[in-house]
XYZ file of N, CA and C in Angstrom:
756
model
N 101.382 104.016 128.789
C 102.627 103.412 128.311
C 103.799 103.983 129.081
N 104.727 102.948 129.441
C 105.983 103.388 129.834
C 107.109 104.531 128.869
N 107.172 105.734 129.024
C 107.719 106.279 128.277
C 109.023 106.468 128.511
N 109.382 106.442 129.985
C 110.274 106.167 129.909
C 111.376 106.445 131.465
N 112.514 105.793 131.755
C 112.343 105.853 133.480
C 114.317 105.998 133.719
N 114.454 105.556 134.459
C 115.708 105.314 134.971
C 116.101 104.807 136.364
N 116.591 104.002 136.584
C 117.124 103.233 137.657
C 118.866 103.118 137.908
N 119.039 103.066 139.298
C 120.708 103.021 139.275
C 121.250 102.098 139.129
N 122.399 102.080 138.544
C 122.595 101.081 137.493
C 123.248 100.228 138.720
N 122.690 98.678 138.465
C 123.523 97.962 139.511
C 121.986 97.858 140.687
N 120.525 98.028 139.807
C 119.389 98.149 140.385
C 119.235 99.125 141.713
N 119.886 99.855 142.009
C 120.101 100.483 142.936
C 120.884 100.347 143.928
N 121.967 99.669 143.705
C 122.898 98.649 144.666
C 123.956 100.044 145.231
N 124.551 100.489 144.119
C 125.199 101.165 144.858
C 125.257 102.578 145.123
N 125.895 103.412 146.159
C 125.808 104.922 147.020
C 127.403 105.032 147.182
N 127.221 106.607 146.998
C 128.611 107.511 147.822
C 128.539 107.634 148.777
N 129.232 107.864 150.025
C 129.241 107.932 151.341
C 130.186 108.838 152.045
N 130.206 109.233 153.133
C 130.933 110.203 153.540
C 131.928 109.842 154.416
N 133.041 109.499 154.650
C 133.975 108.417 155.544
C 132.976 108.444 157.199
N 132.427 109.501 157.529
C 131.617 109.521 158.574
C 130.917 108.632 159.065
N 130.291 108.265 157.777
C 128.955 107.645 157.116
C 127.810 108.215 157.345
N 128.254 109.142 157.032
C 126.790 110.038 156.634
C 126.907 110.276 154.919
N 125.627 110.159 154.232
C 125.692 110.614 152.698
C 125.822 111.834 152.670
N 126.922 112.033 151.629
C 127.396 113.816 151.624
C 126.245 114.537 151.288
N 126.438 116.167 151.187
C 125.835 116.755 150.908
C 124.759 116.699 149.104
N 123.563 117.110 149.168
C 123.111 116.694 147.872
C 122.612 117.769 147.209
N 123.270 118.173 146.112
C 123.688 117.868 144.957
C 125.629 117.665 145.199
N 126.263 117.111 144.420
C 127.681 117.391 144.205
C 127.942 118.796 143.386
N 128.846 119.047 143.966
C 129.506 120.498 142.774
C 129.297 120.389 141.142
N 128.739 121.340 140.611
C 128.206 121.111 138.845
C 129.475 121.127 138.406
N 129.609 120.625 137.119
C 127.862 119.816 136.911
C 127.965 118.184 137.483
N 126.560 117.920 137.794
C 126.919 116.281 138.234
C 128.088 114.928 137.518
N 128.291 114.141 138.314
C 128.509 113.173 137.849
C 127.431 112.107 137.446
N 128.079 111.284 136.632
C 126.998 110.447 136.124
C 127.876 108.930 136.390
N 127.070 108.313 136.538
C 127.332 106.528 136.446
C 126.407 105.923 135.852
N 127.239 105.010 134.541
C 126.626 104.215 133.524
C 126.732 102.845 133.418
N 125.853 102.356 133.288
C 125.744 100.466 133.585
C 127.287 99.901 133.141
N 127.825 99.157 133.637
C 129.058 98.698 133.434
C 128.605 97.303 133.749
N 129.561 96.564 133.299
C 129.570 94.554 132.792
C 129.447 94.197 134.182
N 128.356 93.300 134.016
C 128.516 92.404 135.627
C 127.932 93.218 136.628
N 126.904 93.844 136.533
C 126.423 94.511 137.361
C 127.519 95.688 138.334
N 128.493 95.940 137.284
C 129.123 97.083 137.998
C 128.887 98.346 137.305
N 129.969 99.687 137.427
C 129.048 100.732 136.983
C 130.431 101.730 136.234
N 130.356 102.808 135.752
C 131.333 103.249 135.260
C 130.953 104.679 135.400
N 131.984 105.309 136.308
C 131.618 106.581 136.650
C 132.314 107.601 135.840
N 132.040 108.863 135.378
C 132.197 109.598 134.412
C 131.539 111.363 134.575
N 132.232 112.551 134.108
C 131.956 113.759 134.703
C 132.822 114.674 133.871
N 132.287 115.484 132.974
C 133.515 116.816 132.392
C 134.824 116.652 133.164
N 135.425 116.553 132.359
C 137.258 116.852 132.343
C 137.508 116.003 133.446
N 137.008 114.294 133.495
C 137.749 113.649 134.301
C 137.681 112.440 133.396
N 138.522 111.290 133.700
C 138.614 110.261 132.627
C 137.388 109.266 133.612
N 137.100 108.435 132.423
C 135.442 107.322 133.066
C 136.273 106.352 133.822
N 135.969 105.935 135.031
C 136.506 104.797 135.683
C 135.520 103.781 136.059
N 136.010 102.650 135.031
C 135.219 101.217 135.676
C 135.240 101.160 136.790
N 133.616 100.405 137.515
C 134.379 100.317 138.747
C 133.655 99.249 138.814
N 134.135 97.989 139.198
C 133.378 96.669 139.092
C 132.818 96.652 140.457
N 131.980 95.116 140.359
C 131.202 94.732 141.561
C 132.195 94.158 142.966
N 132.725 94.962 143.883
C 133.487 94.528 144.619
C 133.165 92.948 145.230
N 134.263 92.091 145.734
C 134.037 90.536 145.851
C 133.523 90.672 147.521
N 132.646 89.602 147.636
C 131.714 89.579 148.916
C 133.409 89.753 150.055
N 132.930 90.185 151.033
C 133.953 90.899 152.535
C 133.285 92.052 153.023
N 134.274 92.285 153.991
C 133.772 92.750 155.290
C 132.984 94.357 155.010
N 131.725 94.416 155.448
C 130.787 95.363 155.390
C 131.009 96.580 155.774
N 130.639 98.127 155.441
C 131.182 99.268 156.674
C 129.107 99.596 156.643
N 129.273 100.262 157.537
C 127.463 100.598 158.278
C 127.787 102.216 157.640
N 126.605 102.704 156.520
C 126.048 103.500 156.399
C 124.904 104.242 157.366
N 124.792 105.381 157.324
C 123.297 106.253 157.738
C 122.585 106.730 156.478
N 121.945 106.033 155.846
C 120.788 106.269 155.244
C 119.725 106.905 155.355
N 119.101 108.042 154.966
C 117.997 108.539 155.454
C 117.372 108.137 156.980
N 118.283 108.135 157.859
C 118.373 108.013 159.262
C 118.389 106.415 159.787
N 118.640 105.248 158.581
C 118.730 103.928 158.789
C 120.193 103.768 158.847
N 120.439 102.808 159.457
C 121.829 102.018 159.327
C 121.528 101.043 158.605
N 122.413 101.024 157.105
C 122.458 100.140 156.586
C 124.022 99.751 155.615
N 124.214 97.952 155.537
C 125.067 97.717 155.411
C 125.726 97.412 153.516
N 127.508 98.034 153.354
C 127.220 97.706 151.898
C 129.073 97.644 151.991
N 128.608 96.820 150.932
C 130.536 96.609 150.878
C 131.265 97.528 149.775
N 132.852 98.284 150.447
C 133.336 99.048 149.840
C 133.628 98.727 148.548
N 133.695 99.513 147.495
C 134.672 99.443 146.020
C 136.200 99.584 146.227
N 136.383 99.644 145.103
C 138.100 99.700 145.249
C 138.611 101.277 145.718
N 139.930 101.065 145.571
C 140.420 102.286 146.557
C 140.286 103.353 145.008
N 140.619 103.083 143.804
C 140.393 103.813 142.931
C 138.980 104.806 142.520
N 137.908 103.799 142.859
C 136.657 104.557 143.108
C 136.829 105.676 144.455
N 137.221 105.345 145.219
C 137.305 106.114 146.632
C 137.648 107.451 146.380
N 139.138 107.546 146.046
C 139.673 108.330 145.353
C 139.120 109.297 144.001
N 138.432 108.616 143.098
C 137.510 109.363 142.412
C 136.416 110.291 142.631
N 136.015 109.670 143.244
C 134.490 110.573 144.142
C 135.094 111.174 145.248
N 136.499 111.133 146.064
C 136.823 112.134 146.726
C 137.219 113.517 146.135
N 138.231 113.035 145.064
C 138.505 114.283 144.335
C 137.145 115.207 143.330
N 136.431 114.304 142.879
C 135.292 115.236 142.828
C 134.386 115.872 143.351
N 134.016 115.490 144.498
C 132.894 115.886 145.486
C 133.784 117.194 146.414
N 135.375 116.723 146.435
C 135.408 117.497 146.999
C 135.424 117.501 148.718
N 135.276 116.037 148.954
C 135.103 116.116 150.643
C 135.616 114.221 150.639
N 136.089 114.240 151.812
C 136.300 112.616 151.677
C 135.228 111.822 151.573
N 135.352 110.892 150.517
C 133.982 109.675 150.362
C 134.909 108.760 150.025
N 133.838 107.740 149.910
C 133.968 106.462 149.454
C 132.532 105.820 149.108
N 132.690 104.831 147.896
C 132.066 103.962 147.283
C 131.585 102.630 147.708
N 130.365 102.393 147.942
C 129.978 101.128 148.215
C 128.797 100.713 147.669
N 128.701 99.161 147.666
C 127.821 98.289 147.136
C 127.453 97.579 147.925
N 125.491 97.464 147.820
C 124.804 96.442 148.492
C 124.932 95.059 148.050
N 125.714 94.033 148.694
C 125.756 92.919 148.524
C 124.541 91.977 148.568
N 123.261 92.059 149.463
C 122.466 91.389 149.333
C 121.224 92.348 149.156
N 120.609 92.893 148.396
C 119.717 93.674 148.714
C 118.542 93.371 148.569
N 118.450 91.948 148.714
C 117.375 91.009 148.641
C 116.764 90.888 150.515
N 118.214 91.070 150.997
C 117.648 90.900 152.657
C 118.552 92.190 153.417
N 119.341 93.185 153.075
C 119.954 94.065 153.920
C 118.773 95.096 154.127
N 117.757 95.867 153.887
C 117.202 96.756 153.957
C 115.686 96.803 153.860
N 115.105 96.473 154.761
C 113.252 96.080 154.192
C 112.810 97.631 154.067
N 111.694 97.180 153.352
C 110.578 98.684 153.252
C 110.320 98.750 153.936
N 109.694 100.083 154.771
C 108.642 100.446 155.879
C 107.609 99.380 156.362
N 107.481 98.753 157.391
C 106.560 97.779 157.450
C 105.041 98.608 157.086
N 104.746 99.908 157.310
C 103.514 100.290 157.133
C 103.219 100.275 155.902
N 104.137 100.078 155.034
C 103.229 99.668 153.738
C 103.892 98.585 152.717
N 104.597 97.792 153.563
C 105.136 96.370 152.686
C 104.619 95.529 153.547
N 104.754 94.535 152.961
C 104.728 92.946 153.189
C 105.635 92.285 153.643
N 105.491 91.594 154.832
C 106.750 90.689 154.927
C 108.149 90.031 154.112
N 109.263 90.674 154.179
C 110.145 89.687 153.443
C 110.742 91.221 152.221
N 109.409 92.017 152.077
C 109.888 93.225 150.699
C 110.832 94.214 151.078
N 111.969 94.198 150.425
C 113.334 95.033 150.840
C 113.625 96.138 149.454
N 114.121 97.146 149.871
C 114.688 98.285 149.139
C 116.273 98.320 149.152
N 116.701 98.654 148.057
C 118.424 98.921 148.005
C 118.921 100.177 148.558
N 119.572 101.058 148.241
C 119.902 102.759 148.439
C 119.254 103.661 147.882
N 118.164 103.165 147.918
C 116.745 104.289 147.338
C 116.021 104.623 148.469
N 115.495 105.916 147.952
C 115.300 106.602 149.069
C 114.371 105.836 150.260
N 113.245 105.145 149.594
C 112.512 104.451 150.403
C 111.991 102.984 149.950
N 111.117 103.568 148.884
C 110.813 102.324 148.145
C 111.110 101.832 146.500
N 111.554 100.556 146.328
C 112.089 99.988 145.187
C 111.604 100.931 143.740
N 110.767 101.476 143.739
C 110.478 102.197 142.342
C 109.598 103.415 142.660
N 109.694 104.559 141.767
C 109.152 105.775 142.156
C 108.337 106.245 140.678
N 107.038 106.467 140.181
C 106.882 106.574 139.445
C 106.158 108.087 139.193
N 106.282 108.400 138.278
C 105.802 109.865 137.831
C 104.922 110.039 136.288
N 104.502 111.089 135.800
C 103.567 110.859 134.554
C 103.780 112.043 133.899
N 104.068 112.406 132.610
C 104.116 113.470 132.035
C 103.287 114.071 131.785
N 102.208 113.567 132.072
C 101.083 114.814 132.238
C 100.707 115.739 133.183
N 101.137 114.956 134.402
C 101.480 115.696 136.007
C 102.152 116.499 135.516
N 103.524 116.470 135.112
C 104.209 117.526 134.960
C 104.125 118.859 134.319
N 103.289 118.145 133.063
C 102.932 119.749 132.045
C 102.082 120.402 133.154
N 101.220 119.781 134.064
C 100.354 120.583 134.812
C 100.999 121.358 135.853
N 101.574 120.267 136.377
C 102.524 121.328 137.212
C 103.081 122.498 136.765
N 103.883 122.519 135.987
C 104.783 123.228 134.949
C 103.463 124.588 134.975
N 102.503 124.021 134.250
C 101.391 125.354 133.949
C 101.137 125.955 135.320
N 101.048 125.347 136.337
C 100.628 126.301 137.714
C 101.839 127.267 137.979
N 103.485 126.175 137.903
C 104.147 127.174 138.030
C 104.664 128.777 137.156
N 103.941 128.250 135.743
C 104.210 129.422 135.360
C 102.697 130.266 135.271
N 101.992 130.100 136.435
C 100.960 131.029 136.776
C 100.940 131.748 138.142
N 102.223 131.415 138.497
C 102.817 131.401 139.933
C 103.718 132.745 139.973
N 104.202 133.183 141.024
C 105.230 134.022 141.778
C 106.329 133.372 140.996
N 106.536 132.291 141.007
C 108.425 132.563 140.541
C 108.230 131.370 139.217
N 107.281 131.887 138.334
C 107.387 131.582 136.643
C 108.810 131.587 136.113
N 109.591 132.410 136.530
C 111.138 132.221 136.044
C 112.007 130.969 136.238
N 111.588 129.870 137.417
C 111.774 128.897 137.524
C 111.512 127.940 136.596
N 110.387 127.936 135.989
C 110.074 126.818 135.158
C 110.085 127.301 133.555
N 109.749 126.217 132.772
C 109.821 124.765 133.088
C 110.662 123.761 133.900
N 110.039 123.025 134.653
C 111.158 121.673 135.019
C 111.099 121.061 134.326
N 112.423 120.239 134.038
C 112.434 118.927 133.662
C 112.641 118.197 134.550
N 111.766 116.500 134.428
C 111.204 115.582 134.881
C 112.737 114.894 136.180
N 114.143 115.235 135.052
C 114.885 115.244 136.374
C 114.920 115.134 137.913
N 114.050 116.875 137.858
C 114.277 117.226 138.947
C 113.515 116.290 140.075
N 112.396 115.238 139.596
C 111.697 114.239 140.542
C 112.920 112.841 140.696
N 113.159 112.330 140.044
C 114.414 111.197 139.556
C 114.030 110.298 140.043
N 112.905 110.224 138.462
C 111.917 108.752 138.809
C 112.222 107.941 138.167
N 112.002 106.210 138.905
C 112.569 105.255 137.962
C 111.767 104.865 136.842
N 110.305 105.602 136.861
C 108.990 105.381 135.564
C 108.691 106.277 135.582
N 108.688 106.572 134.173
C 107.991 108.153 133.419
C 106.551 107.435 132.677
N 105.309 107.690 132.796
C 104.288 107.173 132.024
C 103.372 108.508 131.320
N 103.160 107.669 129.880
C 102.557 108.710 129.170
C 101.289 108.428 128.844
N 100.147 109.245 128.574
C 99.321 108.854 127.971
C 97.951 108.585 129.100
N 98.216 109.447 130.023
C 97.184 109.214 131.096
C 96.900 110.800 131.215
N 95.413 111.134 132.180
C 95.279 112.836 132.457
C 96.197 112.982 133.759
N 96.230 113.796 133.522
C 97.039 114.933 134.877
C 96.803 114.294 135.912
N 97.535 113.830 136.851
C 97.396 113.395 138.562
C 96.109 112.215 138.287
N 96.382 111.558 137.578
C 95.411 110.243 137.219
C 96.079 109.246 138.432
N 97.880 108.865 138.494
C 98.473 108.373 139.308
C 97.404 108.507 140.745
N 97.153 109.439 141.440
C 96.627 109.438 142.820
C 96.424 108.422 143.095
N 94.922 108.439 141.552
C 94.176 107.035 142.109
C 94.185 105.611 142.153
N 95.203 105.731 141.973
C 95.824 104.066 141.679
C 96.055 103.408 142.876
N 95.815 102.034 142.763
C 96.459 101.152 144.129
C 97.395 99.858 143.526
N 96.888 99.849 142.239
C 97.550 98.494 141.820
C 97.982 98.253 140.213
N 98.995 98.803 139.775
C 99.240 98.514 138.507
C 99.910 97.371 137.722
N 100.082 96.939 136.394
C 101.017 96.467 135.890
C 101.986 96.936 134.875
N 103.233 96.586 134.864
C 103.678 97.821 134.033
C 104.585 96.400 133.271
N 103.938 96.198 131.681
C 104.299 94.949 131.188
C 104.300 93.812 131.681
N 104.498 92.615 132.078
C 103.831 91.695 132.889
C 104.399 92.068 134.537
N 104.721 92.836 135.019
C 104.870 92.625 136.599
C 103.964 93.809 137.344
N 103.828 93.137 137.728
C 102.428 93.910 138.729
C 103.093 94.368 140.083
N 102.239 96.021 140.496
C 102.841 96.562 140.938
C 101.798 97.033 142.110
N 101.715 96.977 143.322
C 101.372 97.942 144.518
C 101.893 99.373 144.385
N 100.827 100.449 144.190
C 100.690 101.930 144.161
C 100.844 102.171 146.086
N 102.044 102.050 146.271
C 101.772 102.215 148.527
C 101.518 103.377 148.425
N 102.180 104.199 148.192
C 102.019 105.591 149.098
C 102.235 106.799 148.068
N 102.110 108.180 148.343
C 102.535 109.360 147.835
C 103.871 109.695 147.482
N 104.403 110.250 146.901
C 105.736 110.734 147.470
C 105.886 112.194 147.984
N 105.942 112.245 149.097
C 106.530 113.444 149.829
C 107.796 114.373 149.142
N 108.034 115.069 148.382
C 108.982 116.073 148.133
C 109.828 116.833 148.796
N 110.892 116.733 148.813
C 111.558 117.550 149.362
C 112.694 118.808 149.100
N 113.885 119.526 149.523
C 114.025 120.268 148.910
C 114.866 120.205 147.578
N 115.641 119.016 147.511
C 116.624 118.630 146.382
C 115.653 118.787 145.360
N 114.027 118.574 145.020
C 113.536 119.137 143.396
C 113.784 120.436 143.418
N 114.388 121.447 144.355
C 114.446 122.743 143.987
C 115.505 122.978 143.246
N 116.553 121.976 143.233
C 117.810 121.648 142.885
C 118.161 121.619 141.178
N 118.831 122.414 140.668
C 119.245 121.997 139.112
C 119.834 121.185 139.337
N 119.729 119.754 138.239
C 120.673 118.718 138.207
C 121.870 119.000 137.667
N 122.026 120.009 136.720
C 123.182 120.176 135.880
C 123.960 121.361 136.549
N 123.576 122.165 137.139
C 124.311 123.143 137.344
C 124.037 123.672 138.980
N 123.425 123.026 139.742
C 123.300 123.011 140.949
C 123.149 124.225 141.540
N 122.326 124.868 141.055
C 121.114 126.205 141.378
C 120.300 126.130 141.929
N 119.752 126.419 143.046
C 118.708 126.137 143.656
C 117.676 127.224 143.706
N 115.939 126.641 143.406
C 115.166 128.356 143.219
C 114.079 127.630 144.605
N 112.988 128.240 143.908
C 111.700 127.925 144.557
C 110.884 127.170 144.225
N 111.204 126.272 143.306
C 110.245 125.776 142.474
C 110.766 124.351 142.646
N 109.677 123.146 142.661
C 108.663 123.180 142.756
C 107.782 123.230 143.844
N 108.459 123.464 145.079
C 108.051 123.118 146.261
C 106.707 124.250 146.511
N 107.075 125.785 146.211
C 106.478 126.750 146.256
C 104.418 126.292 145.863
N 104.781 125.660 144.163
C 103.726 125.475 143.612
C 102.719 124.228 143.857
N 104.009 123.199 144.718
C 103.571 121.913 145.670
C 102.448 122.327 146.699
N 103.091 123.465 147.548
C 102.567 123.679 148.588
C 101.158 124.236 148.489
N 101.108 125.057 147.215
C 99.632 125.832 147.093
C 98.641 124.437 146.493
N 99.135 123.513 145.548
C 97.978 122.375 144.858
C 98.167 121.554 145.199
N 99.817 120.782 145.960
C 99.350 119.421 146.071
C 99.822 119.074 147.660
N 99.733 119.704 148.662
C 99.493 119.566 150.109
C 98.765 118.612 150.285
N 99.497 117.502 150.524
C 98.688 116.121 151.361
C 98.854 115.784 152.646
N 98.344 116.478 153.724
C 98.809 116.635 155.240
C 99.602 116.907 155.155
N 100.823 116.881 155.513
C 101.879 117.075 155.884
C 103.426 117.786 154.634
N 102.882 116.438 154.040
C 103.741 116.127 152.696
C 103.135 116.920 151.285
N 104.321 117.465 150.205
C 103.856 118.037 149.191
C 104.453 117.009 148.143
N 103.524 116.626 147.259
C 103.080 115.757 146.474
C 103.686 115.569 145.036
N 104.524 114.483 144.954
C 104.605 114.276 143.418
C 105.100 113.110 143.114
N 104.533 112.084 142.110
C 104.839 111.125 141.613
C 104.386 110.008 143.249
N 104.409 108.522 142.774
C 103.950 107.350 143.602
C 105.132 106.254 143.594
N 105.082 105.764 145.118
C 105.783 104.760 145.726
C 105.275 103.459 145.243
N 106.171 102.710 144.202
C 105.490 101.309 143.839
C 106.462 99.990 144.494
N 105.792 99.311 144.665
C 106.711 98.124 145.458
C 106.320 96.772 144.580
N 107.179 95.892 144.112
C 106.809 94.787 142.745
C 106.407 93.943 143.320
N 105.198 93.172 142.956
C 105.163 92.235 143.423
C 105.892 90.873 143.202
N 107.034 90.892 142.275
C 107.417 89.855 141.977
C 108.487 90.466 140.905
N 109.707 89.517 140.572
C 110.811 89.743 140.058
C 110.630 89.726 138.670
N 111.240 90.633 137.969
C 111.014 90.439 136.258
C 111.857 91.689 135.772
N 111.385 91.938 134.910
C 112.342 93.373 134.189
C 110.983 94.088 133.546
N 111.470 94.965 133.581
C 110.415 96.217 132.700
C 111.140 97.005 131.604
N 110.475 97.689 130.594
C 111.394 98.315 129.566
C 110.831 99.398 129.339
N 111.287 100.638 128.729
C 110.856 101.409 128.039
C 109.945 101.025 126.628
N 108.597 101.767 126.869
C 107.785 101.511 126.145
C 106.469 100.058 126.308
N 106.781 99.395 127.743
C 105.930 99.023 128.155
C 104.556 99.246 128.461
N 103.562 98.586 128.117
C 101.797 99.380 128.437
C 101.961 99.207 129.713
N 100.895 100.101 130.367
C 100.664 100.020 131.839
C 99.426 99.622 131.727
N 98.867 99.573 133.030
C 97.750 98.814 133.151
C 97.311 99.043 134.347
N 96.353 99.899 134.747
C 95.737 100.018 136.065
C 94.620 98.916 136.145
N 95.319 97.947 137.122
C 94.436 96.923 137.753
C 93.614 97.630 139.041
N 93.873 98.124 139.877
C 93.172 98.234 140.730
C 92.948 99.878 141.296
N 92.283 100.491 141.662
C 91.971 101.987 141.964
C 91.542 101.930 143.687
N 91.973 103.504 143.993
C 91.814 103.252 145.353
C 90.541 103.043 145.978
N 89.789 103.114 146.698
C 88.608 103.635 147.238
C 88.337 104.605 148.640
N 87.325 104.869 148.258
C 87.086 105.570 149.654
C 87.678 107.265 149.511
């Protein structure tokens, strides 16, 4: 069962940016900001001791080119009031923008999509899923580990758009093909970890964990291991508390 997930509001449409266009540094100064679904697919940004600012869906015009995890990709600015907001908080000049088409600005990796399948300002692919049973396990290695003072994590620190309950520990691996309430889902790939789970979300501390306890159990060539890359096969909505449904398992 879907227990429970999170997605950016505005389906992942919109990112902070660095006037450079490079995405600033990650985490922002604690504690984070947060942005909450706002009318019309816009979003409403909000943070200790600052007032919440709507910030609607800016009207289709002229594009500025982001660097995305080493892509150029295109998204149209917000208002100058957002700009201004996330400058004075971050702390460094930014600005706010929104993917106008994210149906065709950004495809997935051809090595594991299909013709035509595109991602918004996520890291790679349209949905990232994780399992709370992975985690208690994790959690138990790390506190059998060198730096036990780190943990527990919370599920945060992965910032997955599906939390699923009710499966064993690293059951995910074996998956190739799920459904999660009626939309069916391709299991592509692993997710590779990097150092932002070392990252407190709230207070922007950084330890050793989980990468430390990655590296000793879940080393997959290259990459240290947590939670799966799902790509939809088709448009619909999903909810909290949806059954899942493993249709298909890997082989080999």
């Amino acid at each position: 069962m879907a227990r429970g997930g999170r997605a950016a509001p505005g389906g992942g449409c919109w990112s902070s940016a660095g006037l450079t266009s490079h995405t600033p540094p990650h985490p922002p100064p604690p504690p984070g900001p947060a942005a909450g679904l706002g009318p019309g697919g816009g979003i409403v940004l909000s943070a200790p001791g600052r007032e919440p600012l709507p910030v609607p869906v800016p009207e289709p015009g002229t594009t500025v080119t982001l660097e995305l995890f080493g892509e150029k990709v295109e998204g149209v600015p917000a208002d100058a009031a957002a700009h201004t907001w996330c400058s004075e908080y971050l702390g460094v000049p930014a600005r706010l923008v929104h993917m106008d088409e994210p149906a065709t600005r950004r495809p997935v990796d051809p090595e594991y999509a299909l013709p035509g399948e595109t991602v918004s300002f996520a890291d790679g692919y349209p949905l990232l899923l994780t399992s709370t049973s992975s985690l208690d396990a994790l959690n138990s290695l790390i506190a059998e580990g060198r730096h036990a003072a780190d943990g527990p994590l919370p599920m945060n620190r992965f910032r997955p758009n599906v939390v699923v309950g009710g499966t064993e520990a690293w059951a995910e691996d074996d998956w190739s093909r799920i459904a999660i309430g009626d939309i069916a889902f391709r299991v592509v790939k692993m997710c590779g970890r990097c150092v932002v789970t070392t990252t407190d979300q709230s207070s922007a501390v950084r330890g050793k964990e989980p990468l430390h306890t990655l590296g000793r159990h879940r080393r997959f060539g290259s990459n240290l291991v947590f939670g799966q890359n799902l790509v939809p096969e088709s448009r619909g909505t999903i909810r909290i508390g949806d059954p899942v449904r493993v249709l298909d398992r890997k082989t080999g």
